Amino acid sequence: MTCLIVFSSIIGNKKNITAKVIDYNIASDLAVVKIEKTGLNAIEFADSDKLKVGQYAIAIGNPGGLEFIGSVSSGVISGLNRSVSVDSGTSMSLIQTDAAINPGNSGGALVDINGKLIGVNSVKLVSTGYEGMGFAIPSEKIKEIVDQLMKQGYVSGRVKMGVVGIAVTSAEMEYYGVPAGIWVNSVDEKGPLKDSDIHKNDIITKVAGKPVANFGEVYTALEQYKTGDEITIEVYCYEKDK
């Protein structure tokens, strides 16, 4: 779990500080903690919506654990609005950077050359052939999530379709002659699609006008909406077309 509270004055402080978890949001891998200590200076936020590819970025964290506490690495902003699937099963729109982000860096600050927070280090893509690909949650998204956690104790606006299904594989597309999408196994009787025309064995091909081939793409398509919004979903009716 990534903890939001990042204080510039804590770096280099080896004294134990007691903290209490106020609330957390698993989907975004963020938590808010309370520290019973005065005289700490909170980091200043920059507007992550104004970031540009190629801009300098500095990552702060504890790679490998407390032995390397307060380590700093630098690089540039490599990409913006990268859709990345995280351990919680959701897909998030993240900042990509080539600043070294290793295990233990999660929860550390990603700052600009003025020391302002542009993101919170979240995950690193680790795969053969990939190197120098770190990711951070944008500062504007952090403010939105944390404000809701502090005010109401949960993050509203997380839209769910209430569908259990699996992504159609390339082999299934070829064998059954069906398009890419989410093959519906069941529809939640209490969910938002309970009275819709979507049924078992239908294939959801587009959500809000965006093609979806897996649940990561579904989460990304729903990210900009809130509960109560109307969204168009396109479906391939497999059984009816047989």
Short mmCIF file of the C-alpha atoms (twelve columns), coordinates in Angstrom:
data_MODEL
# 
_entry.id   MODEL 
# 
loop_
_atom_site.group_PDB 
_atom_site.id 
_atom_site.type_symbol 
_atom_site.label_atom_id 
_atom_site.label_alt_id 
_atom_site.label_comp_id 
_atom_site.label_asym_id 
_atom_site.label_seq_id 
_atom_site.Cartn_x 
_atom_site.Cartn_y 
_atom_site.Cartn_z 
_atom_site.pdbx_PDB_model_num 
ATOM 1   C CA . MET A 1   0.000   0.000   0.000   1 
ATOM 2   C CA . THR A 2   1.349   3.388   -0.989  1 
ATOM 3   C CA . CYS A 3   1.146   6.014   1.771   1 
ATOM 4   C CA . LEU A 4   0.440   9.514   0.541   1 
ATOM 5   C CA . ILE A 5   1.983   11.472  3.401   1 
ATOM 6   C CA . VAL A 6   5.399   12.569  2.135   1 
ATOM 7   C CA . PHE A 7   7.223   15.142  4.253   1 
ATOM 8   C CA . SER A 8   10.403  16.791  3.060   1 
ATOM 9   C CA . SER A 9   11.658  17.235  6.610   1 
ATOM 10  C CA . ILE A 10  11.452  13.506  7.411   1 
ATOM 11  C CA . ILE A 11  14.224  12.628  4.946   1 
ATOM 12  C CA . GLY A 12  17.345  11.794  6.900   1 
ATOM 13  C CA . ASN A 13  15.448  11.674  10.205  1 
ATOM 14  C CA . LYS A 14  16.273  8.325   11.818  1 
ATOM 15  C CA . LYS A 15  13.930  8.727   14.809  1 
ATOM 16  C CA . ASN A 16  10.856  6.534   15.013  1 
ATOM 17  C CA . ILE A 17  7.633   8.436   14.333  1 
ATOM 18  C CA . THR A 18  4.274   6.890   15.242  1 
ATOM 19  C CA . ALA A 19  1.670   7.037   12.488  1 
ATOM 20  C CA . LYS A 20  -1.969  5.993   12.301  1 
ATOM 21  C CA . VAL A 21  -3.719  4.849   9.113   1 
ATOM 22  C CA . ILE A 22  -6.774  7.071   8.624   1 
ATOM 23  C CA . ASP A 23  -8.092  5.398   5.494   1 
ATOM 24  C CA . TYR A 24  -6.941  3.753   2.298   1 
ATOM 25  C CA . ASN A 25  -8.079  2.905   -1.215  1 
ATOM 26  C CA . ILE A 26  -6.893  -0.437  -2.586  1 
ATOM 27  C CA . ALA A 27  -7.879  0.320   -6.198  1 
ATOM 28  C CA . SER A 28  -5.488  3.279   -6.394  1 
ATOM 29  C CA . ASP A 29  -2.906  1.854   -3.941  1 
ATOM 30  C CA . LEU A 30  -3.051  4.991   -1.783  1 
ATOM 31  C CA . ALA A 31  -3.428  5.517   1.949   1 
ATOM 32  C CA . VAL A 32  -3.698  8.512   4.251   1 
ATOM 33  C CA . VAL A 33  -1.810  8.333   7.541   1 
ATOM 34  C CA . LYS A 34  -1.755  10.717  10.490  1 
ATOM 35  C CA . ILE A 35  1.489   11.626  12.253  1 
ATOM 36  C CA . GLU A 36  1.343   12.987  15.808  1 
ATOM 37  C CA . LYS A 37  4.221   15.389  15.430  1 
ATOM 38  C CA . THR A 38  4.520   19.127  14.887  1 
ATOM 39  C CA . GLY A 39  7.044   21.116  12.899  1 
ATOM 40  C CA . LEU A 40  6.869   18.977  9.773   1 
ATOM 41  C CA . ASN A 41  6.733   20.764  6.437   1 
ATOM 42  C CA . ALA A 42  4.344   19.234  3.913   1 
ATOM 43  C CA . ILE A 43  5.585   18.949  0.352   1 
ATOM 44  C CA . GLU A 44  4.120   21.378  -2.185  1 
ATOM 45  C CA . PHE A 45  2.062   19.918  -5.035  1 
ATOM 46  C CA . ALA A 46  2.689   20.725  -8.692  1 
ATOM 47  C CA . ASP A 47  -0.015  20.387  -11.364 1 
ATOM 48  C CA . SER A 48  0.584   17.002  -13.018 1 
ATOM 49  C CA . ASP A 49  -1.813  17.950  -15.830 1 
ATOM 50  C CA . LYS A 50  0.835   20.393  -17.067 1 
ATOM 51  C CA . LEU A 51  3.669   17.853  -17.265 1 
ATOM 52  C CA . LYS A 52  5.485   17.389  -20.560 1 
ATOM 53  C CA . VAL A 53  7.445   14.434  -21.885 1 
ATOM 54  C CA . GLY A 54  11.174  15.077  -21.457 1 
ATOM 55  C CA . GLN A 55  10.743  17.148  -18.284 1 
ATOM 56  C CA . TYR A 56  13.203  16.315  -15.481 1 
ATOM 57  C CA . ALA A 57  11.920  14.090  -12.668 1 
ATOM 58  C CA . ILE A 58  13.484  13.042  -9.357  1 
ATOM 59  C CA . ALA A 59  12.358  9.945   -7.427  1 
ATOM 60  C CA . ILE A 60  12.764  9.682   -3.647  1 
ATOM 61  C CA . GLY A 61  12.224  6.494   -1.672  1 
ATOM 62  C CA . ASN A 62  13.631  3.534   0.185   1 
ATOM 63  C CA . PRO A 63  14.732  0.966   -2.439  1 
ATOM 64  C CA . GLY A 64  15.347  -2.379  -0.776  1 
ATOM 65  C CA . GLY A 65  13.999  -1.173  2.563   1 
ATOM 66  C CA . LEU A 66  15.093  1.143   5.370   1 
ATOM 67  C CA . GLU A 67  18.769  0.348   4.829   1 
ATOM 68  C CA . PHE A 68  18.718  2.741   1.861   1 
ATOM 69  C CA . ILE A 69  16.180  5.224   3.244   1 
ATOM 70  C CA . GLY A 70  15.920  8.565   1.451   1 
ATOM 71  C CA . SER A 71  17.620  7.427   -1.753  1 
ATOM 72  C CA . VAL A 72  17.321  9.743   -4.742  1 
ATOM 73  C CA . SER A 73  17.358  8.881   -8.456  1 
ATOM 74  C CA . SER A 74  16.782  11.149  -11.427 1 
ATOM 75  C CA . GLY A 75  15.526  10.943  -14.972 1 
ATOM 76  C CA . VAL A 76  12.859  12.413  -17.213 1 
ATOM 77  C CA . ILE A 77  9.144   12.067  -17.799 1 
ATOM 78  C CA . SER A 78  9.030   9.302   -20.416 1 
ATOM 79  C CA . GLY A 79  5.283   9.206   -20.980 1 
ATOM 80  C CA . LEU A 80  1.930   10.470  -19.736 1 
ATOM 81  C CA . ASN A 81  -1.442  8.788   -19.196 1 
ATOM 82  C CA . ARG A 82  0.047   5.298   -19.398 1 
ATOM 83  C CA . SER A 83  -2.588  2.655   -18.667 1 
ATOM 84  C CA . VAL A 84  -0.983  0.123   -16.325 1 
ATOM 85  C CA . SER A 85  -2.617  -2.838  -14.566 1 
ATOM 86  C CA . VAL A 86  -1.755  -2.986  -10.870 1 
ATOM 87  C CA . ASP A 87  -1.896  -5.745  -8.264  1 
ATOM 88  C CA . SER A 88  -5.392  -4.712  -7.135  1 
ATOM 89  C CA . GLY A 89  -6.710  -5.853  -10.524 1 
ATOM 90  C CA . THR A 90  -7.512  -2.364  -11.745 1 
ATOM 91  C CA . SER A 91  -5.904  -0.280  -14.434 1 
ATOM 92  C CA . MET A 92  -4.565  3.173   -13.620 1 
ATOM 93  C CA . SER A 93  -3.483  6.117   -15.750 1 
ATOM 94  C CA . LEU A 94  0.080   6.786   -14.588 1 
ATOM 95  C CA . ILE A 95  3.151   8.911   -15.247 1 
ATOM 96  C CA . GLN A 96  6.016   6.970   -16.816 1 
ATOM 97  C CA . THR A 97  9.602   7.871   -15.922 1 
ATOM 98  C CA . ASP A 98  13.064  6.425   -16.469 1 
ATOM 99  C CA . ALA A 99  14.173  7.526   -12.983 1 
ATOM 100 C CA . ALA A 100 15.133  4.337   -11.136 1 
ATOM 101 C CA . ILE A 101 12.145  3.046   -9.134  1 
ATOM 102 C CA . ASN A 102 12.878  -0.222  -7.372  1 
ATOM 103 C CA . PRO A 103 11.034  -2.348  -4.768  1 
ATOM 104 C CA . GLY A 104 10.708  -0.169  -1.683  1 
ATOM 105 C CA . ASN A 105 10.339  3.052   -3.690  1 
ATOM 106 C CA . SER A 106 6.555   2.665   -3.693  1 
ATOM 107 C CA . GLY A 107 5.024   5.542   -1.742  1 
ATOM 108 C CA . GLY A 108 7.985   7.832   -2.294  1 
ATOM 109 C CA . ALA A 109 7.749   11.190  -4.000  1 
ATOM 110 C CA . LEU A 110 8.335   11.917  -7.659  1 
ATOM 111 C CA . VAL A 111 9.215   15.613  -7.812  1 
ATOM 112 C CA . ASP A 112 10.129  18.208  -10.418 1 
ATOM 113 C CA . ILE A 113 13.366  20.249  -10.423 1 
ATOM 114 C CA . ASN A 114 11.759  22.686  -7.952  1 
ATOM 115 C CA . GLY A 115 11.078  19.923  -5.442  1 
ATOM 116 C CA . LYS A 116 7.299   20.019  -6.004  1 
ATOM 117 C CA . LEU A 117 5.327   16.772  -5.977  1 
ATOM 118 C CA . ILE A 118 4.282   15.612  -9.447  1 
ATOM 119 C CA . GLY A 119 3.475   12.046  -8.447  1 
ATOM 120 C CA . VAL A 120 3.805   9.197   -5.961  1 
ATOM 121 C CA . ASN A 121 5.904   6.235   -7.067  1 
ATOM 122 C CA . SER A 122 3.659   3.244   -7.505  1 
ATOM 123 C CA . VAL A 123 4.821   0.316   -9.613  1 
ATOM 124 C CA . LYS A 124 7.702   -0.776  -11.787 1 
ATOM 125 C CA . LEU A 125 7.314   -2.823  -14.926 1 
ATOM 126 C CA . VAL A 126 9.632   -5.781  -14.438 1 
ATOM 127 C CA . SER A 127 9.967   -8.040  -17.448 1 
ATOM 128 C CA . THR A 128 12.703  -9.467  -19.622 1 
ATOM 129 C CA . GLY A 129 13.768  -6.867  -22.137 1 
ATOM 130 C CA . TYR A 130 12.340  -3.911  -20.200 1 
ATOM 131 C CA . GLU A 131 14.418  -1.555  -18.101 1 
ATOM 132 C CA . GLY A 132 14.065  2.033   -16.962 1 
ATOM 133 C CA . MET A 133 10.262  1.981   -16.880 1 
ATOM 134 C CA . GLY A 134 8.947   3.309   -13.575 1 
ATOM 135 C CA . PHE A 135 5.457   4.628   -12.888 1 
ATOM 136 C CA . ALA A 136 3.883   7.153   -10.529 1 
ATOM 137 C CA . ILE A 137 0.350   8.224   -9.655  1 
ATOM 138 C CA . PRO A 138 -0.165  11.830  -10.905 1 
ATOM 139 C CA . SER A 139 -0.420  14.525  -8.230  1 
ATOM 140 C CA . GLU A 140 -3.824  15.744  -9.445  1 
ATOM 141 C CA . LYS A 141 -5.245  12.230  -9.115  1 
ATOM 142 C CA . ILE A 142 -3.718  11.929  -5.650  1 
ATOM 143 C CA . LYS A 143 -5.405  15.127  -4.468  1 
ATOM 144 C CA . GLU A 144 -8.767  13.950  -5.787  1 
ATOM 145 C CA . ILE A 145 -8.533  10.542  -4.096  1 
ATOM 146 C CA . VAL A 146 -7.101  11.768  -0.796  1 
ATOM 147 C CA . ASP A 147 -9.597  14.627  -0.464  1 
ATOM 148 C CA . GLN A 148 -12.422 12.084  -0.732  1 
ATOM 149 C CA . LEU A 149 -10.780 9.691   1.727   1 
ATOM 150 C CA . MET A 150 -10.374 12.473  4.299   1 
ATOM 151 C CA . LYS A 151 -13.866 13.932  3.829   1 
ATOM 152 C CA . GLN A 152 -16.015 10.824  3.453   1 
ATOM 153 C CA . GLY A 153 -13.810 7.811   4.157   1 
ATOM 154 C CA . TYR A 154 -14.112 6.289   0.692   1 
ATOM 155 C CA . VAL A 155 -13.521 7.117   -2.956  1 
ATOM 156 C CA . SER A 156 -16.752 7.828   -4.798  1 
ATOM 157 C CA . GLY A 157 -17.222 7.711   -8.515  1 
ATOM 158 C CA . ARG A 158 -15.636 4.305   -8.958  1 
ATOM 159 C CA . VAL A 159 -17.918 3.034   -11.687 1 
ATOM 160 C CA . LYS A 160 -18.564 -0.709  -11.889 1 
ATOM 161 C CA . MET A 161 -20.555 -2.617  -14.491 1 
ATOM 162 C CA . GLY A 162 -21.388 -5.546  -12.231 1 
ATOM 163 C CA . VAL A 163 -20.233 -8.151  -14.751 1 
ATOM 164 C CA . VAL A 164 -18.254 -11.331 -14.197 1 
ATOM 165 C CA . GLY A 165 -16.446 -12.470 -17.317 1 
ATOM 166 C CA . ILE A 166 -13.189 -13.231 -19.063 1 
ATOM 167 C CA . ALA A 167 -11.245 -11.614 -21.864 1 
ATOM 168 C CA . VAL A 168 -11.682 -13.323 -25.223 1 
ATOM 169 C CA . THR A 169 -8.421  -14.942 -26.316 1 
ATOM 170 C CA . SER A 170 -7.050  -14.834 -29.843 1 
ATOM 171 C CA . ALA A 171 -7.656  -18.601 -30.099 1 
ATOM 172 C CA . GLU A 172 -11.320 -18.159 -29.140 1 
ATOM 173 C CA . MET A 173 -11.695 -15.330 -31.653 1 
ATOM 174 C CA . GLU A 174 -10.359 -17.557 -34.410 1 
ATOM 175 C CA . TYR A 175 -12.256 -20.727 -33.417 1 
ATOM 176 C CA . TYR A 176 -15.639 -19.165 -32.675 1 
ATOM 177 C CA . GLY A 177 -15.402 -16.256 -35.089 1 
ATOM 178 C CA . VAL A 178 -16.095 -13.672 -32.386 1 
ATOM 179 C CA . PRO A 179 -14.622 -10.198 -31.800 1 
ATOM 180 C CA . ALA A 180 -12.275 -9.162  -28.996 1 
ATOM 181 C CA . GLY A 181 -13.921 -8.146  -25.759 1 
ATOM 182 C CA . ILE A 182 -15.212 -9.411  -22.408 1 
ATOM 183 C CA . TRP A 183 -17.123 -12.686 -22.572 1 
ATOM 184 C CA . VAL A 184 -19.906 -12.348 -19.978 1 
ATOM 185 C CA . ASN A 185 -20.317 -15.231 -17.537 1 
ATOM 186 C CA . SER A 186 -22.895 -13.537 -15.317 1 
ATOM 187 C CA . VAL A 187 -24.500 -10.177 -14.585 1 
ATOM 188 C CA . ASP A 188 -24.892 -8.982  -10.994 1 
ATOM 189 C CA . GLU A 189 -28.612 -8.952  -10.145 1 
ATOM 190 C CA . LYS A 190 -28.040 -5.884  -7.979  1 
ATOM 191 C CA . GLY A 191 -25.618 -4.160  -10.350 1 
ATOM 192 C CA . PRO A 192 -26.166 -1.323  -12.840 1 
ATOM 193 C CA . LEU A 193 -26.708 -3.739  -15.763 1 
ATOM 194 C CA . LYS A 194 -29.363 -5.879  -14.059 1 
ATOM 195 C CA . ASP A 195 -32.172 -4.498  -16.271 1 
ATOM 196 C CA . SER A 196 -30.101 -4.177  -19.434 1 
ATOM 197 C CA . ASP A 197 -30.069 -6.366  -22.547 1 
ATOM 198 C CA . ILE A 198 -26.661 -7.763  -21.645 1 
ATOM 199 C CA . HIS A 199 -26.801 -11.463 -20.815 1 
ATOM 200 C CA . LYS A 200 -24.586 -14.478 -20.252 1 
ATOM 201 C CA . ASN A 201 -22.397 -15.355 -23.263 1 
ATOM 202 C CA . ASP A 202 -22.676 -11.862 -24.732 1 
ATOM 203 C CA . ILE A 203 -19.341 -10.199 -25.523 1 
ATOM 204 C CA . ILE A 204 -18.785 -6.586  -24.468 1 
ATOM 205 C CA . THR A 205 -16.737 -5.020  -27.271 1 
ATOM 206 C CA . LYS A 206 -16.864 -1.292  -26.481 1 
ATOM 207 C CA . VAL A 207 -17.352 0.773   -23.327 1 
ATOM 208 C CA . ALA A 208 -18.061 4.494   -23.666 1 
ATOM 209 C CA . GLY A 209 -17.061 4.277   -27.346 1 
ATOM 210 C CA . LYS A 210 -13.663 2.687   -26.596 1 
ATOM 211 C CA . PRO A 211 -12.790 -0.845  -27.780 1 
ATOM 212 C CA . VAL A 212 -12.051 -3.175  -24.862 1 
ATOM 213 C CA . ALA A 213 -10.088 -6.414  -25.111 1 
ATOM 214 C CA . ASN A 214 -9.539  -6.969  -21.374 1 
ATOM 215 C CA . PHE A 215 -10.701 -5.676  -17.993 1 
ATOM 216 C CA . GLY A 216 -7.767  -3.274  -17.779 1 
ATOM 217 C CA . GLU A 217 -9.153  -1.430  -20.805 1 
ATOM 218 C CA . VAL A 218 -12.657 -1.515  -19.265 1 
ATOM 219 C CA . TYR A 219 -11.376 0.141   -16.063 1 
ATOM 220 C CA . THR A 220 -9.543  2.763   -18.101 1 
ATOM 221 C CA . ALA A 221 -12.669 3.538   -20.136 1 
ATOM 222 C CA . LEU A 222 -14.740 3.933   -16.941 1 
ATOM 223 C CA . GLU A 223 -12.149 5.995   -15.076 1 
ATOM 224 C CA . GLN A 224 -13.448 9.395   -16.206 1 
ATOM 225 C CA . TYR A 225 -17.051 8.664   -15.160 1 
ATOM 226 C CA . LYS A 226 -18.853 8.720   -11.833 1 
ATOM 227 C CA . THR A 227 -21.804 6.859   -10.368 1 
ATOM 228 C CA . GLY A 228 -25.036 8.005   -12.032 1 
ATOM 229 C CA . ASP A 229 -23.503 8.820   -15.422 1 
ATOM 230 C CA . GLU A 230 -24.970 7.118   -18.493 1 
ATOM 231 C CA . ILE A 231 -22.478 5.117   -20.551 1 
ATOM 232 C CA . THR A 232 -22.953 3.397   -23.899 1 
ATOM 233 C CA . ILE A 233 -21.847 -0.253  -24.019 1 
ATOM 234 C CA . GLU A 234 -21.610 -2.145  -27.323 1 
ATOM 235 C CA . VAL A 235 -22.228 -5.891  -27.209 1 
ATOM 236 C CA . TYR A 236 -21.805 -8.795  -29.609 1 
ATOM 237 C CA . CYS A 237 -24.675 -11.246 -29.012 1 
ATOM 238 C CA . TYR A 238 -22.951 -14.584 -29.607 1 
ATOM 239 C CA . GLU A 239 -25.841 -17.013 -28.957 1 
ATOM 240 C CA . LYS A 240 -28.343 -14.956 -30.945 1 
ATOM 241 C CA . ASP A 241 -25.989 -14.909 -33.938 1 
ATOM 242 C CA . LYS A 242 -25.475 -18.682 -33.994 1 
# 
